[in-house]
Amino acid sequence: HRDLHSFPTRRSSDLRCLLAFALVLVPVTAQDLPARLDDILFRLDGTEGVRTWDLAQDLRDEARTDSIRSVPHLVEAAQDVQPAVQLVIARTLLELDAPHDSSEILLGLIDGPMAEDALSMLSDRAFHRVDEVGDALHRFLSEPHAAPLRVAAARSLYKVAGDIRTRTQARGTLIESLDSDDPEVRALGALALAEISDFDPARPVLRTLTADPGALGQLARAYLETDEKIDY
């Protein structure tokens, strides 16, 4: 008789213990998130190639577990890491649907050693909603910069610009690059034009690039195939 009455008591006690454990576990796990993000950022410093890609994927996956907490932490962390790691953070923030925060990091890099990468990343259509990006790219093109950087800036400006006039100016910069004495600049300009399906001015350079046995040649051939399908 005593055992029958005590059974519900023991069961209730067990349930209370489980609930208490759960309440303790959740905050601890949440508190570990910044540490896990920082650990990945630490390991990213100095990496290259596939290793950087793998860690960038880890950072994205970890940050997605709680984007509300991750975004401000990554924004703050970006102030104390190397430019290459800042690029990874900016990409992660973009994937967390935080283009404004991402753009602030990228715009801070366009005058440094990672300028070309940052300018290229700013071509993402998500930055169409960020007026500061278009304004900054427009100012960048009005200043003297190396030709590859101008091509990267024009490519991005064309994609994020909100008005036809600005896009026309960006296209003009890309077309100018086709007359460069530098074959790399001509290639960059032609590929950028092909990317926006502006094949007519880019076609001669693309045909020249098909002789390249590497990635450039492969990309040029792929664009020319697309061009033929459109014409057909």
Coordinates of C-alpha atoms in Angstrom, one line a residue:
H1 CA 0.0 0.0 0.0
R2 CA 2.8 2.4 0.8
D3 CA 4.6 1.5 -2.4
L4 CA 1.5 2.4 -4.5
H5 CA 1.3 5.8 -2.9
S6 CA 5.0 6.5 -3.2
F7 CA 5.2 5.6 -6.9
P8 CA 3.7 8.9 -8.2
T9 CA 5.9 10.8 -5.8
R10 CA 9.1 9.2 -7.2
R11 CA 7.9 9.7 -10.7
S12 CA 7.2 13.4 -10.1
S13 CA 10.6 13.8 -8.5
D14 CA 12.2 12.2 -11.5
L15 CA 10.3 14.6 -13.8
R16 CA 11.4 17.6 -11.8
C17 CA 15.0 16.5 -12.1
L18 CA 14.8 16.1 -15.8
L19 CA 13.2 19.5 -16.2
A20 CA 15.9 21.1 -14.0
F21 CA 18.6 19.4 -16.1
A22 CA 17.1 20.7 -19.3
L23 CA 16.8 24.2 -18.0
V24 CA 20.5 24.1 -17.0
L25 CA 21.6 22.5 -20.3
V26 CA 20.0 25.0 -22.7
P27 CA 21.8 28.1 -21.4
V28 CA 25.1 26.4 -21.2
T29 CA 24.8 25.3 -24.8
A30 CA 23.8 28.8 -25.9
Q31 CA 26.8 30.3 -24.0
D32 CA 29.1 27.9 -25.8
L33 CA 28.1 29.3 -29.3
P34 CA 30.4 32.3 -29.2
A35 CA 33.3 30.1 -28.1
R36 CA 32.7 27.7 -30.9
L37 CA 32.5 30.5 -33.4
D38 CA 35.8 32.0 -32.1
D39 CA 37.5 28.7 -32.3
I40 CA 36.7 28.4 -36.0
L41 CA 37.8 31.9 -36.6
F42 CA 41.1 31.2 -34.8
R43 CA 41.7 28.1 -37.0
L44 CA 40.8 30.1 -40.1
D45 CA 43.7 32.5 -39.6
G46 CA 46.5 31.6 -42.0
T47 CA 44.7 28.8 -43.9
E48 CA 44.4 28.5 -47.6
G49 CA 42.5 26.7 -50.3
V50 CA 40.3 23.7 -49.4
R51 CA 41.1 24.1 -45.7
T52 CA 39.7 27.6 -45.7
W53 CA 36.6 26.4 -47.6
D54 CA 36.0 23.6 -45.1
L55 CA 36.3 26.0 -42.1
A56 CA 34.1 28.6 -43.8
Q57 CA 31.4 25.9 -44.1
D58 CA 31.8 25.0 -40.5
L59 CA 31.5 28.6 -39.5
R60 CA 28.3 29.0 -41.6
D61 CA 26.8 25.8 -40.2
E62 CA 27.6 26.8 -36.6
A63 CA 26.3 30.3 -37.0
R64 CA 23.0 29.1 -38.5
T65 CA 22.2 27.3 -35.3
D66 CA 21.4 30.6 -33.8
S67 CA 21.7 33.5 -36.2
I68 CA 20.2 36.0 -33.8
R69 CA 23.2 35.5 -31.5
S70 CA 25.7 34.8 -34.2
V71 CA 25.3 38.0 -36.3
P72 CA 26.3 40.5 -33.6
H73 CA 29.1 38.3 -32.4
L74 CA 30.6 37.9 -35.9
V75 CA 30.3 41.6 -36.5
E76 CA 32.3 42.3 -33.4
A77 CA 34.8 39.6 -34.1
A78 CA 35.5 41.0 -37.5
Q79 CA 37.2 44.0 -35.9
D80 CA 40.0 41.8 -34.5
V81 CA 40.9 39.3 -37.3
Q82 CA 42.9 39.4 -40.5
P83 CA 41.4 40.7 -43.8
A84 CA 41.2 37.2 -45.2
V85 CA 39.1 36.0 -42.2
Q86 CA 37.0 39.2 -42.5
L87 CA 36.0 38.0 -46.0
V88 CA 34.8 34.7 -44.6
I89 CA 32.8 36.5 -41.9
A90 CA 31.3 38.8 -44.5
R91 CA 30.2 35.8 -46.6
T92 CA 28.8 34.1 -43.5
L93 CA 26.8 37.3 -42.6
L94 CA 25.5 37.4 -46.1
E95 CA 24.2 33.8 -45.9
L96 CA 22.6 34.7 -42.5
D97 CA 20.6 37.4 -44.4
A98 CA 22.6 40.3 -42.9
P99 CA 23.7 42.2 -46.0
H100 CA 24.1 45.5 -44.2
D101 CA 26.5 44.1 -41.7
S102 CA 28.3 42.2 -44.5
S103 CA 28.6 45.2 -46.6
E104 CA 30.2 47.3 -43.9
I105 CA 33.0 44.7 -43.6
L106 CA 33.5 44.4 -47.4
L107 CA 33.5 48.2 -48.0
G108 CA 36.2 48.5 -45.3
L109 CA 38.4 46.1 -47.4
I110 CA 38.1 47.6 -50.9
D111 CA 41.2 49.8 -50.3
G112 CA 43.4 47.1 -48.9
P113 CA 45.2 43.9 -49.9
M114 CA 41.9 41.9 -50.3
A115 CA 40.3 44.6 -52.4
E116 CA 39.6 42.5 -55.5
D117 CA 38.0 39.7 -53.5
A118 CA 35.9 42.2 -51.5
L119 CA 34.8 44.0 -54.7
S120 CA 33.8 40.7 -56.3
M121 CA 31.8 39.6 -53.3
L122 CA 29.9 42.9 -53.4
S123 CA 28.3 41.7 -56.7
D124 CA 25.8 39.6 -54.7
R125 CA 22.2 40.7 -55.5
A126 CA 21.5 40.9 -51.8
F127 CA 23.4 44.2 -51.8
H128 CA 20.9 45.7 -54.2
R129 CA 19.0 46.5 -51.0
V130 CA 22.0 48.4 -49.5
D131 CA 22.3 51.9 -51.0
E132 CA 25.7 52.4 -49.4
V133 CA 27.2 49.7 -51.6
G134 CA 26.1 51.3 -54.9
D135 CA 27.3 54.7 -53.7
A136 CA 30.7 53.4 -52.6
L137 CA 31.3 51.4 -55.8
H138 CA 30.4 54.5 -57.9
R139 CA 32.9 56.6 -55.9
F140 CA 35.5 53.9 -56.3
L141 CA 35.2 54.0 -60.1
S142 CA 35.6 57.8 -60.0
E143 CA 39.0 57.4 -58.4
P144 CA 42.3 56.1 -59.9
H145 CA 42.7 52.4 -59.3
A146 CA 44.4 49.5 -60.9
A147 CA 42.5 48.1 -63.9
P148 CA 41.6 44.7 -62.4
L149 CA 40.0 46.5 -59.4
R150 CA 38.1 48.8 -61.7
V151 CA 36.7 45.8 -63.6
A152 CA 35.7 44.1 -60.3
A153 CA 34.0 47.3 -59.1
A154 CA 32.2 47.8 -62.4
R155 CA 31.0 44.2 -62.5
S156 CA 29.5 44.5 -59.0
L157 CA 28.1 48.0 -59.6
Y158 CA 26.3 46.8 -62.7
K159 CA 24.6 44.0 -60.6
V160 CA 23.6 46.1 -57.6
A161 CA 22.8 49.4 -59.2
G162 CA 19.2 50.5 -59.0
D163 CA 19.1 52.7 -62.0
I164 CA 19.8 52.3 -65.7
R165 CA 22.2 55.3 -65.9
T166 CA 24.6 53.8 -63.3
R167 CA 24.4 50.4 -64.9
T168 CA 25.3 52.0 -68.3
Q169 CA 28.3 53.7 -66.7
A170 CA 29.4 50.4 -65.2
R171 CA 29.0 48.6 -68.5
G172 CA 31.1 51.3 -70.1
T173 CA 34.0 50.6 -67.8
L174 CA 33.8 46.9 -68.6
I175 CA 33.9 47.6 -72.3
E176 CA 36.9 49.9 -71.9
S177 CA 38.8 47.1 -70.3
L178 CA 38.6 45.1 -73.6
D179 CA 41.0 47.6 -75.1
S180 CA 43.6 47.1 -72.4
D181 CA 47.2 46.2 -73.2
D182 CA 47.0 43.7 -70.3
P183 CA 45.6 40.3 -71.4
E184 CA 44.5 39.6 -67.9
V185 CA 42.4 42.8 -67.8
R186 CA 40.9 42.0 -71.2
A187 CA 40.0 38.5 -69.9
L188 CA 38.4 39.9 -66.7
G189 CA 36.4 42.4 -68.7
A190 CA 35.1 39.9 -71.2
L191 CA 34.1 37.4 -68.6
A192 CA 32.3 40.1 -66.6
L193 CA 30.4 41.1 -69.7
A194 CA 29.5 37.5 -70.5
E195 CA 28.3 37.1 -66.9
I196 CA 25.7 39.8 -67.5
S197 CA 24.9 38.3 -70.9
D198 CA 26.4 41.1 -72.8
F199 CA 28.1 38.9 -75.4
D200 CA 28.6 41.1 -78.5
P201 CA 31.5 43.2 -77.2
A202 CA 33.0 40.3 -75.3
R203 CA 32.9 37.6 -78.0
P204 CA 36.3 38.2 -79.7
V205 CA 38.2 38.1 -76.4
L206 CA 36.2 35.0 -75.2
R207 CA 37.2 33.2 -78.4
T208 CA 40.8 34.0 -77.8
L209 CA 40.5 32.7 -74.2
T210 CA 39.2 29.3 -75.4
A211 CA 42.8 28.4 -76.3
D212 CA 43.7 28.6 -72.6
P213 CA 43.9 25.0 -71.2
G214 CA 43.0 26.0 -67.7
A215 CA 39.9 27.4 -65.9
L216 CA 39.8 30.6 -67.9
G217 CA 39.5 28.6 -71.2
Q218 CA 36.9 26.4 -69.7
L219 CA 34.8 29.3 -68.5
A220 CA 35.1 31.1 -71.8
R221 CA 34.0 28.0 -73.7
A222 CA 31.0 27.7 -71.4
Y223 CA 30.0 31.3 -72.0
L224 CA 30.3 31.0 -75.7
E225 CA 28.1 27.9 -75.6
T226 CA 25.5 29.9 -73.7
D227 CA 25.9 32.7 -76.3
E228 CA 25.2 30.2 -79.2
K229 CA 22.1 28.9 -77.4
I230 CA 20.7 32.4 -77.0
D231 CA 21.4 33.2 -80.7
Y232 CA 19.8 30.0 -81.7

